[in-house]
PDB file of C-alpha atoms in Angstrom:
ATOM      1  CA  UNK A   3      32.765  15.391  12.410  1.00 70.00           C
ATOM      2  CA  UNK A   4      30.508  12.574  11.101  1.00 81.00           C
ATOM      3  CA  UNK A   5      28.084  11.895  13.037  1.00 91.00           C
ATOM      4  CA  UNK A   6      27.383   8.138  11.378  1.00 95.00           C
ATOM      5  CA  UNK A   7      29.801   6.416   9.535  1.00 96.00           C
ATOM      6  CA  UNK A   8      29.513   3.283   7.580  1.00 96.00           C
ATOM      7  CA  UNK A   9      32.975   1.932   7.068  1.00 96.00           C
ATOM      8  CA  UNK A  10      32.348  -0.539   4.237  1.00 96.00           C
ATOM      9  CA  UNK A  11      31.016   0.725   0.994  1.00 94.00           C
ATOM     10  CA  UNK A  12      30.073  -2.908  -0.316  1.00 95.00           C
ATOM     11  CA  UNK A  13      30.117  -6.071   0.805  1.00 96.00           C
ATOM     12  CA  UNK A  14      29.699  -9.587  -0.504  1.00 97.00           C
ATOM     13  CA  UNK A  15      28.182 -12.723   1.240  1.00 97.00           C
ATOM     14  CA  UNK A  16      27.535 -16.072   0.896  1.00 97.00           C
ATOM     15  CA  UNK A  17      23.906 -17.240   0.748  1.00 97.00           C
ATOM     16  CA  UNK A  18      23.293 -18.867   4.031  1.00 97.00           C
ATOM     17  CA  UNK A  19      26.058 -17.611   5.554  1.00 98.00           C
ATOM     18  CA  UNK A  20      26.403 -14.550   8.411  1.00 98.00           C
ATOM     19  CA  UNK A  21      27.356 -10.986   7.661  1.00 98.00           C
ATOM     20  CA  UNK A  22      28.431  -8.103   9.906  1.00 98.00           C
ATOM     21  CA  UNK A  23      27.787  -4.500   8.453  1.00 98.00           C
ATOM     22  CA  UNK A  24      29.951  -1.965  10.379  1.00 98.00           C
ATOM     23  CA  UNK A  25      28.805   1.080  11.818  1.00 98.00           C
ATOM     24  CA  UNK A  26      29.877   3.812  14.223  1.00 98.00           C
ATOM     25  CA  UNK A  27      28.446   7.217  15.850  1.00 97.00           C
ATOM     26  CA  UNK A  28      29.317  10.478  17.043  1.00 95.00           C
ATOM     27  CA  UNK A  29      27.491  12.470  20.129  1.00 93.00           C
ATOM     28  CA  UNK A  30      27.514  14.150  23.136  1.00 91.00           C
ATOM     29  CA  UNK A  31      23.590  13.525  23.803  1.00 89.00           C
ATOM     30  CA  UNK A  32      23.051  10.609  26.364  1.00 91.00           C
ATOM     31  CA  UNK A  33      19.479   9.970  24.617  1.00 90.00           C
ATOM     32  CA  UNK A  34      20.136   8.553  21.788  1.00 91.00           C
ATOM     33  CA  UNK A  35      18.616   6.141  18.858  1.00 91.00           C
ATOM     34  CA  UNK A  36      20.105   3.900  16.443  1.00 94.00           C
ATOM     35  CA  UNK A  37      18.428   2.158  13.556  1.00 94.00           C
ATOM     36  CA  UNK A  38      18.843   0.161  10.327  1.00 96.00           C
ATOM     37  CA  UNK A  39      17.226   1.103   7.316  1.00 95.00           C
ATOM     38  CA  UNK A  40      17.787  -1.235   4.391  1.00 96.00           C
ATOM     39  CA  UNK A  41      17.349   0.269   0.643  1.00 94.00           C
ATOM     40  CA  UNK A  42      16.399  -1.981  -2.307  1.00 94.00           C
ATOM     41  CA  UNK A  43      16.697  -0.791  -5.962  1.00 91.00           C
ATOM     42  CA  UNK A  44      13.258   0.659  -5.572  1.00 89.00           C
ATOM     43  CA  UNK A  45      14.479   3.208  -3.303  1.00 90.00           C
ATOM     44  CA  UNK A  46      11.933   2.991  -0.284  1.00 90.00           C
ATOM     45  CA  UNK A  47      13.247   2.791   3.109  1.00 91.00           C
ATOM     46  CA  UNK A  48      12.803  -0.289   5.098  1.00 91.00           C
ATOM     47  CA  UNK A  49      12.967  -0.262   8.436  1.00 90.00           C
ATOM     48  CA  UNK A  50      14.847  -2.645   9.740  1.00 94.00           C
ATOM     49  CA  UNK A  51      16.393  -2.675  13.841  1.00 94.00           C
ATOM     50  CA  UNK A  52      16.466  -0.097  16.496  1.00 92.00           C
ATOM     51  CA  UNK A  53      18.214   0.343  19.746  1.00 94.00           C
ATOM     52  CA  UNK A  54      17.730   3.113  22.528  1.00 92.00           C
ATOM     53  CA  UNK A  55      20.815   4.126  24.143  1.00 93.00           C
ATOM     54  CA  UNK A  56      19.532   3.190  27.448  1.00 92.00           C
ATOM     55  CA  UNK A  57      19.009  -0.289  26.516  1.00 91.00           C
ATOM     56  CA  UNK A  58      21.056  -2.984  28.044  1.00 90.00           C
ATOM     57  CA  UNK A  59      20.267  -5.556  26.176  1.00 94.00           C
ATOM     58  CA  UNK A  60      21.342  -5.584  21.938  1.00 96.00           C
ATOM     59  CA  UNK A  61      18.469  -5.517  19.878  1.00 95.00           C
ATOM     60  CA  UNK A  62      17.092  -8.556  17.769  1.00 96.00           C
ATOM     61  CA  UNK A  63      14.508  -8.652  15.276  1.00 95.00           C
ATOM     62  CA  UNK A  64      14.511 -11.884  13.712  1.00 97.00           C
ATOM     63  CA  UNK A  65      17.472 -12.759  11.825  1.00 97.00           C
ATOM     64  CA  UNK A  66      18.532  -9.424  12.409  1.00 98.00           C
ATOM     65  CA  UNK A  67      21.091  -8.459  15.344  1.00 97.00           C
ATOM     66  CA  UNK A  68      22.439  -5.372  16.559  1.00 97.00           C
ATOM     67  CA  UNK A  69      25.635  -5.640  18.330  1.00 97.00           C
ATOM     68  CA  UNK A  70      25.947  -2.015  20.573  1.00 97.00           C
ATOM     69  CA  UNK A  71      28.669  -1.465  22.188  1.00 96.00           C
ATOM     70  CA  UNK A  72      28.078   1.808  23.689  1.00 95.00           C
ATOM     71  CA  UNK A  73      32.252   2.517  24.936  1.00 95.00           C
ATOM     72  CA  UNK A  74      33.225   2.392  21.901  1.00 96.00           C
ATOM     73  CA  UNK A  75      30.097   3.919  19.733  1.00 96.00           C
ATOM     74  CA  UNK A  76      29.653   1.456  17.493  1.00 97.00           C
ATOM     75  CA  UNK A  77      25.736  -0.328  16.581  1.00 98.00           C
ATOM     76  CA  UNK A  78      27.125  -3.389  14.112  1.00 98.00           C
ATOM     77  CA  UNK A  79      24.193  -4.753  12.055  1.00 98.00           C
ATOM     78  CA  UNK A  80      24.514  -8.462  11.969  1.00 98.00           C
ATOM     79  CA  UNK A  81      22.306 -10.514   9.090  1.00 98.00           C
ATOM     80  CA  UNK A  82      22.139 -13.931  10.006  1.00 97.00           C
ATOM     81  CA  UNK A  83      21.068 -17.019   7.125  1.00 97.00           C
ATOM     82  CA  UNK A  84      22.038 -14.624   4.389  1.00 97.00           C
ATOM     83  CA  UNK A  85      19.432 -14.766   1.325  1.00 97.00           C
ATOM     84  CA  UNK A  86      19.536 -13.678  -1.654  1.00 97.00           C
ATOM     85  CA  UNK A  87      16.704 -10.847  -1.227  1.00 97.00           C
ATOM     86  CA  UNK A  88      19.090  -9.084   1.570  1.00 98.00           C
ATOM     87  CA  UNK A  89      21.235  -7.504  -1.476  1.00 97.00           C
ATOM     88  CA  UNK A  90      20.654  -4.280  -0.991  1.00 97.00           C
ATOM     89  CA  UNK A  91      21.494  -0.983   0.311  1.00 96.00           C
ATOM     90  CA  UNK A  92      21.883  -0.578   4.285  1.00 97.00           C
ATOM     91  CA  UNK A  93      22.362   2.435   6.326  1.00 96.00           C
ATOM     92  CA  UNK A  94      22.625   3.305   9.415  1.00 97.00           C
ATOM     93  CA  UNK A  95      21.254   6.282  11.400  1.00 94.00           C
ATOM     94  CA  UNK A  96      21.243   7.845  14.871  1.00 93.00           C
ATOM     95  CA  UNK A  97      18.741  10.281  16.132  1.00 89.00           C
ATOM     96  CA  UNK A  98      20.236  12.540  19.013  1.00 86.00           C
ATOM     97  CA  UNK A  99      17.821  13.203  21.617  1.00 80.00           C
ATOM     98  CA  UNK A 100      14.104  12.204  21.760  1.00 70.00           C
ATOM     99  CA  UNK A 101      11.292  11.222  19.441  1.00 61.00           C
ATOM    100  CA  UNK A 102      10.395  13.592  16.753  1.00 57.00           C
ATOM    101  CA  UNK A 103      13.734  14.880  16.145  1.00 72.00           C
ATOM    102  CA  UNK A 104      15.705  14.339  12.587  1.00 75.00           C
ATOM    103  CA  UNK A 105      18.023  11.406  11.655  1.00 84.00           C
ATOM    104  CA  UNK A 106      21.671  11.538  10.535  1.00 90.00           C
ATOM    105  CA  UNK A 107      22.020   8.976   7.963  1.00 93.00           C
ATOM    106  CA  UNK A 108      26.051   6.887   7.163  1.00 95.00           C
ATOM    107  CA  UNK A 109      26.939   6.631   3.571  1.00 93.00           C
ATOM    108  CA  UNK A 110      25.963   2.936   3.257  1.00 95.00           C
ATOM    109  CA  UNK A 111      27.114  -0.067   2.584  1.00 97.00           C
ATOM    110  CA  UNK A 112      25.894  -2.269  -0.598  1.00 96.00           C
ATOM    111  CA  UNK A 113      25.599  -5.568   0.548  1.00 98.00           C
ATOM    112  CA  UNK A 114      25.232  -8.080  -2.651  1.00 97.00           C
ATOM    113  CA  UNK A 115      24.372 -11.731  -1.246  1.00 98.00           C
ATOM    114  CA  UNK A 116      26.253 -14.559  -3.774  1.00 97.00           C
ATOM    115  CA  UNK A 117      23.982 -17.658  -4.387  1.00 95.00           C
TER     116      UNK A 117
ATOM    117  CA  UNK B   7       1.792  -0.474  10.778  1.00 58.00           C
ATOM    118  CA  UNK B   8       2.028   3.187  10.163  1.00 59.00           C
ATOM    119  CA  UNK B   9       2.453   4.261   6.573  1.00 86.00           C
ATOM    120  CA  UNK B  10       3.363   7.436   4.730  1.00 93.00           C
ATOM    121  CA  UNK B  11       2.547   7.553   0.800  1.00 94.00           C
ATOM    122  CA  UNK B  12       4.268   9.876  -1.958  1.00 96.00           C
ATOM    123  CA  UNK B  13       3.184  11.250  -4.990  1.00 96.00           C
ATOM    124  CA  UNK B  14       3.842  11.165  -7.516  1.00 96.00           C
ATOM    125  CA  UNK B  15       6.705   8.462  -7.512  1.00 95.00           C
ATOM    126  CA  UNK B  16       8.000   9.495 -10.653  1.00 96.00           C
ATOM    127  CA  UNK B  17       8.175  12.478 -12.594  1.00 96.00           C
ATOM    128  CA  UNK B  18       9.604  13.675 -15.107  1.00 96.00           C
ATOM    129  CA  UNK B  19       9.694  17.494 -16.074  1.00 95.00           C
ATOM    130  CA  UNK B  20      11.302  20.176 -18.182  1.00 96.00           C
ATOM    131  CA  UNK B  21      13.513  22.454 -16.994  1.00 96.00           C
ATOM    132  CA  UNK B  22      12.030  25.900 -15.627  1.00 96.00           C
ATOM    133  CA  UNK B  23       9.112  24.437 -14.818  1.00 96.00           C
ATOM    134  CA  UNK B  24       7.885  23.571 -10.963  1.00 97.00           C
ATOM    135  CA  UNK B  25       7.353  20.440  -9.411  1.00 97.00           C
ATOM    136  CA  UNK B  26       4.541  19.687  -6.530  1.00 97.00           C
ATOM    137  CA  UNK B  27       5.523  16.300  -4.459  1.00 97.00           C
ATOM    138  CA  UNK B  28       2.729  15.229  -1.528  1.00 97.00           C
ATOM    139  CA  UNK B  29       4.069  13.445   1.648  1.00 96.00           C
ATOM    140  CA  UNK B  30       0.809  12.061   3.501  1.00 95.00           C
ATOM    141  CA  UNK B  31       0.759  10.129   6.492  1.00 92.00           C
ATOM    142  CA  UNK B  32      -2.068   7.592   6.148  1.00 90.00           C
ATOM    143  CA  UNK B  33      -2.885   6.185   9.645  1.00 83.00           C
ATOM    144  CA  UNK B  34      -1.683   8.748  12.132  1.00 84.00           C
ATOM    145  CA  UNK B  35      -0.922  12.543  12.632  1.00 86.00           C
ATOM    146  CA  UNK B  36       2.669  13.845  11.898  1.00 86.00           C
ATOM    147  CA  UNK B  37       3.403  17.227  13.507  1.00 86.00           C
ATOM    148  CA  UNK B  38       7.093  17.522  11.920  1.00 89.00           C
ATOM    149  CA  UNK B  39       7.644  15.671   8.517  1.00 92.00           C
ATOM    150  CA  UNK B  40      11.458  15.713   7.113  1.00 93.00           C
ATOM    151  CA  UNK B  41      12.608  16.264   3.602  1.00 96.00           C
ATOM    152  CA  UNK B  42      15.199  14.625   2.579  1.00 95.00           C
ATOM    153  CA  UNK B  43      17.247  14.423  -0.994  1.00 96.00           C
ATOM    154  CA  UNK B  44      19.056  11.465  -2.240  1.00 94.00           C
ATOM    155  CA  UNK B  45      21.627  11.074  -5.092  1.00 91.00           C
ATOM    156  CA  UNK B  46      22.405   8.191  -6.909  1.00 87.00           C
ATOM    157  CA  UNK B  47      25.003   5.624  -4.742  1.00 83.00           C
ATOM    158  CA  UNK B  48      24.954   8.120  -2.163  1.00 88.00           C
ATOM    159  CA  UNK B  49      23.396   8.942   1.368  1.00 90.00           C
ATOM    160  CA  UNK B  50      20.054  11.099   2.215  1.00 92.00           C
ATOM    161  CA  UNK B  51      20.468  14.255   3.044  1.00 92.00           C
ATOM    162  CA  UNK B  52      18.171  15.916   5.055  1.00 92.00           C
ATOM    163  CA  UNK B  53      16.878  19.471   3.418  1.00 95.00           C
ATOM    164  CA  UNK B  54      14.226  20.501   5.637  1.00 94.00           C
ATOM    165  CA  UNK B  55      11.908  19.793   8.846  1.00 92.00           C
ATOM    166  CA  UNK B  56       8.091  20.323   7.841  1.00 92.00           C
ATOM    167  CA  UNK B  57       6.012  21.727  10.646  1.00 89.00           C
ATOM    168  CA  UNK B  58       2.709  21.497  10.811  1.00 88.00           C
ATOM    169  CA  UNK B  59       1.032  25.098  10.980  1.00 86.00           C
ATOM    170  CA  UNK B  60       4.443  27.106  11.096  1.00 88.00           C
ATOM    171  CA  UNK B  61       7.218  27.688   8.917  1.00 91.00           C
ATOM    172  CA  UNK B  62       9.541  25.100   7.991  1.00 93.00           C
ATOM    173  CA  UNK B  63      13.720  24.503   9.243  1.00 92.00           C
ATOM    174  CA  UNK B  64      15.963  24.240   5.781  1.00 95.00           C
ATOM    175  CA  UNK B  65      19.401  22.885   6.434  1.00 92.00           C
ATOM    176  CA  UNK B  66      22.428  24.486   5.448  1.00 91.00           C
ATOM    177  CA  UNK B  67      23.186  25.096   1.992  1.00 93.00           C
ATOM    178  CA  UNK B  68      19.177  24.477   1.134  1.00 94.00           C
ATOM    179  CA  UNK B  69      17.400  27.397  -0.555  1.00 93.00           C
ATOM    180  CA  UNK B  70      14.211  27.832   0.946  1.00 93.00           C
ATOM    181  CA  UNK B  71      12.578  29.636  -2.070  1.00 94.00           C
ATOM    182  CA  UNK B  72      13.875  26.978  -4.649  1.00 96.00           C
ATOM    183  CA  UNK B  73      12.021  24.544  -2.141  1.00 97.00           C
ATOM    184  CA  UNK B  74       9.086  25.605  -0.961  1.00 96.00           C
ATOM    185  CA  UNK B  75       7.765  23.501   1.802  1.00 95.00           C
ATOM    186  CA  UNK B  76       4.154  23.927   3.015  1.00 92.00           C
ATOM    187  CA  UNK B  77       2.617  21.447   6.191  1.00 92.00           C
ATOM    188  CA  UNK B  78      -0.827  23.020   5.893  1.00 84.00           C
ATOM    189  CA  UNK B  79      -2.274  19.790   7.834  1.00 90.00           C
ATOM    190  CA  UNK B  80      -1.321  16.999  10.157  1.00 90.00           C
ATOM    191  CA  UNK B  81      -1.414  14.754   7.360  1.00 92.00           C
ATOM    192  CA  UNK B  82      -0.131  16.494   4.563  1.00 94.00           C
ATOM    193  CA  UNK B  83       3.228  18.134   3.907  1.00 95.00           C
ATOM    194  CA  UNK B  84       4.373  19.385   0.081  1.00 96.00           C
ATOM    195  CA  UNK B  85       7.345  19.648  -1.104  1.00 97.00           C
ATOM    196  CA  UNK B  86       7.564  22.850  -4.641  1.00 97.00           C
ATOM    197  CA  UNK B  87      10.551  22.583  -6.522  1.00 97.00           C
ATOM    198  CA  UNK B  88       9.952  25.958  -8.178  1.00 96.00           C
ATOM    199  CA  UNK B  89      11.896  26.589 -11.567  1.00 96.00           C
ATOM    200  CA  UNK B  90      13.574  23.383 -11.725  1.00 96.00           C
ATOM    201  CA  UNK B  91      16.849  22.891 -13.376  1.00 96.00           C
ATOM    202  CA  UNK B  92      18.322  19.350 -14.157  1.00 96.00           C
ATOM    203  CA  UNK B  93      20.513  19.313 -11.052  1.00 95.00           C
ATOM    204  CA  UNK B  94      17.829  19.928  -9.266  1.00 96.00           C
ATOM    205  CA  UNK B  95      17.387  15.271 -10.790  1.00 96.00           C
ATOM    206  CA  UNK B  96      16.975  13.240  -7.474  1.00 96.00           C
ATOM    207  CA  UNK B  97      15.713  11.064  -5.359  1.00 96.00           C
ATOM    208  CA  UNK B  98      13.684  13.182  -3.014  1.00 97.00           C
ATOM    209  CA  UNK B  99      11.848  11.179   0.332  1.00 96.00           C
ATOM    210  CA  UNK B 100       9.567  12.229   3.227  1.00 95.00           C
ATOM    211  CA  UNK B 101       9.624  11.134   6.469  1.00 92.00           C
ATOM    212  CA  UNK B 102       7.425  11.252   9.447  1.00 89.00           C
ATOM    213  CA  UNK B 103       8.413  10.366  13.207  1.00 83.00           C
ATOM    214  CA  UNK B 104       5.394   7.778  14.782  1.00 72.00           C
ATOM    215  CA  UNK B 105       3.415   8.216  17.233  1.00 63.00           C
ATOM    216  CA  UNK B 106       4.953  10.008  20.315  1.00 58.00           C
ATOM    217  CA  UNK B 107       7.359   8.397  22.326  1.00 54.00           C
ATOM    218  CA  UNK B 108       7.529   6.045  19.188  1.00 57.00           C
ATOM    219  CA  UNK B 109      11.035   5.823  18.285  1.00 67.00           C
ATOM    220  CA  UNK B 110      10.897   4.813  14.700  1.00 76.00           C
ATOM    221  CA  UNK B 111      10.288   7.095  11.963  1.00 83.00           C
ATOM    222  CA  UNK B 112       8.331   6.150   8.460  1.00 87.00           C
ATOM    223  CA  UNK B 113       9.688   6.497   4.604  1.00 91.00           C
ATOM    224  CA  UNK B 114       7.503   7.416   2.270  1.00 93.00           C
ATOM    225  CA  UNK B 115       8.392   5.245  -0.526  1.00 93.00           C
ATOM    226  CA  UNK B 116       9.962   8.457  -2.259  1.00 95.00           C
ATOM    227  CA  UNK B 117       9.763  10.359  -5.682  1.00 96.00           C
ATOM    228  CA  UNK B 118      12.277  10.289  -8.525  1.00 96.00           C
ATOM    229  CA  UNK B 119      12.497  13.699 -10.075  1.00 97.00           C
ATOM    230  CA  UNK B 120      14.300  14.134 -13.931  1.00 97.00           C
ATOM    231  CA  UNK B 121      14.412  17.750 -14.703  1.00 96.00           C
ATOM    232  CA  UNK B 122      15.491  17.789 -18.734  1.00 96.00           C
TER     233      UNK B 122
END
């Protein structure tokens, strides 16, 4: 089974406007990470939101929003006051136990922000 | 904030030959660095876990002596593409988990590889 998956393979927003980028995990480990990485055309990995699987509260950083819902496994990235430098490549990854161990990356979604 | 640098970031290479690419942490000591390969419109895929002063993991499917990986310091893992063939073309990126009990892990800003 997956162990990320990123339901939406592109998406389209309006400048200004508020975007929710889908995502959804897979494990049996109680410790647990979750993060957004967000890919331009240059290819470097930009690190964008994470939350701990012990944390009550969702993460914010910004205009960026995680919305975990730990029952149901999902970690929903949600871009607030689209602009037009979010188009880009997003994924999302989970790494299953503690620090130091690897990431499983989704497929990604392209997110292309409309002026 | 932490970085980890890449070289080269592009290169370009004919096929048969081998290809060297440097994954350095700049500001703090990486233990484990991960490998990971990345083709075009798609996901990373992780190849290998560098370990500092041992041998390195290679995920299924990854042949270890196409891919040599050496982590000869805390700073400083390399990546060999020995006798590269053009589907061996990618998107190749290092990673390298923080400082411990840091959560986050660091990109290097990766290395295009075009075997001809």
């Amino acid at each position: 089974a997956q162990k990320i998956t990123q339901t939406q393979p592109g998406m389209f927003v309006q400048e200004k406007e508020a975007v929710t980028l889908d995502c959804t995990y897979d494990t049996s480990d109680p410790s647990y990470g979750l993060f957004w990485y967000k890919q331009p055309s240059s290819g470097e990995m930009i690190f964008l939101i994470y939350q701990g699987s012990y944390d009550q509260q969702n993460a914010t950083e910004g205009r960026y929003s995680l919305n975990f819902q730990k029952a149901r496994k999902s970690a929903n990235l949600v871009i607030s006051a689209s602009q037009l430098g979010d188009s880009a490549m997003y994924f999302c990854a989970m790494r299953e136990g503690w620090t130091g161990n690897q990431f499983y990356f989704g497929t990604g979604t392209s997110l292309t922000v409309i002026p | 904030g932490a970085v980890v640098s890449q070289h080269p970031s592009w290169v370009i290479c004919k096929s048969g030959t081998s290809v060297k690419i440097e994954c350095r942490s700049l500001d703090f000591q990486a233990t484990t660095m991960f490998w990971y390969r990345q083709f075009p419109k798609q996901s990373l895929m992780l190849m290998a876990t560098s370990n500092e002063g041992s041998k390195a993991t290679y995920e299924q499917g990854v042949e270890k002596d196409k891919f040599l990986i050496n982590h000869a310091s805390l700073t400083l893992s390399t990546l060999t593409v020995t006798s590269a063939h053009p589907e061996d073309s990618s998107f190749y990126i290092c990673s390298a988990p923080a400082l411990p009990y840091q959560e986050t892990q660091y990109f290097g800003p990766g290395t295009r590889l075009l075997v001809l």
